[in-house]
Amino acid sequence: MFHASGPTQLGFTKALSSAGFPVSSDLRVEYNPNMRYGTAIWTLSDHVRVNWPVPGGYELGLILNMTPDPETGESRAFYIANMEGNQMLITTGGWNGARSPHSVAELRTYVKSLSGQENLPDWAWTLLDFLEEHEDECLPFHAEAKVGPLNWIRWHQAKSLPPNFVAIGDAIMKLNPVYGQGITKACIDATTLDAVLRRISPSLPLSNVSKPFFNREASRVQGIWDGTKANDYGFPTTIPAKGEDLSHNAFTRWWGRECLALGREDAAIFSAWWEVNMMIAPGTDLFSPGVVIKMMRRQWLGW
């Protein structure tokens, strides 16, 4: 079985063409979010974690999250997450973002300039003060990255492929890393391949694996591509895919935003929104009858 998993897509498309399986350029759809971000990686000592000034104390996971809202004109993000190995990540940046802050003093100025910062809890500012006190001790490492063009090679639309050709991960689709979906997407690919292989005879040569795999995989990841692209298209600096403009999938973006706004008042709606965004549940859960009825009440009756 010929297997491709990395982002170097041109290499294996040329290999397929030279083997008699030409890959049409039309299979590849691409857009550019024009995004950059920076991450500061902190290593927290025992006494820093013990004195962590956040309600509930030190815990692993996302502890602060400010996601930009294109409707307000804000295109920058701010995240703090505690990771395994006593590490903490502070991520800033966004769509057409400028240089990221390289000190807590710069970070405080950055956060104060964000739309919505007035809604941060008091402990968020206390945490920044606390981190500034321990900045020299924790020696944060700063790294910046620019997100290049994102693309999807729609292998399921190929007219002819080798029966034993399989691609997974970035070899199919390069997603915006800010959403943290790449590993989950690769896991979806792997479980899809496992399901296809379990349905065919184990004897050699193998039956046609390529076509059933790509058909099934495409139906599972279409929503990921549409959802992330719809959000990226909310920012005016994004360069859309050929044949599209930034209004493409605007309804998807609007619906997700309204579900999040409604979720601030309704725990069930917020749970559905969170599970869809974390790819725990299918996107159709945000269009269930219960969600639609509540949304109609909010939009037309003001409930």
mmCIF file of C-alpha atoms in Angstrom, residues 53-55 64 117-130:
data_model
loop_
_atom_site.group_PDB
_atom_site.id
_atom_site.type_symbol
_atom_site.label_atom_id
_atom_site.label_comp_id
_atom_site.label_asym_id
_atom_site.label_seq_id
_atom_site.Cartn_x
_atom_site.Cartn_y
_atom_site.Cartn_z
ATOM 1 C CA PRO A 53 -3.844 32.624 41.741
ATOM 2 C CA VAL A 54 -6.770 31.161 39.812
ATOM 3 C CA PRO A 55 -10.018 29.957 41.443
ATOM 4 C CA LEU A 64 -8.214 31.752 29.561
ATOM 5 C CA GLN A 117 -11.048 42.659 27.639
ATOM 6 C CA GLU A 118 -13.376 44.538 29.984
ATOM 7 C CA ASN A 119 -15.244 41.261 30.516
ATOM 8 C CA LEU A 120 -12.216 39.391 31.839
ATOM 9 C CA PRO A 121 -12.504 38.291 35.482
ATOM 10 C CA ASP A 122 -10.409 40.089 38.081
ATOM 11 C CA TRP A 123 -8.276 36.997 38.622
ATOM 12 C CA ALA A 124 -7.042 37.228 35.001
ATOM 13 C CA TRP A 125 -5.219 40.482 35.817
ATOM 14 C CA THR A 126 -4.010 39.013 39.100
ATOM 15 C CA LEU A 127 -2.589 36.086 37.153
ATOM 16 C CA LEU A 128 -0.672 38.416 34.830
ATOM 17 C CA ASP A 129 0.792 40.229 37.839
ATOM 18 C CA PHE A 130 1.748 36.871 39.354
#
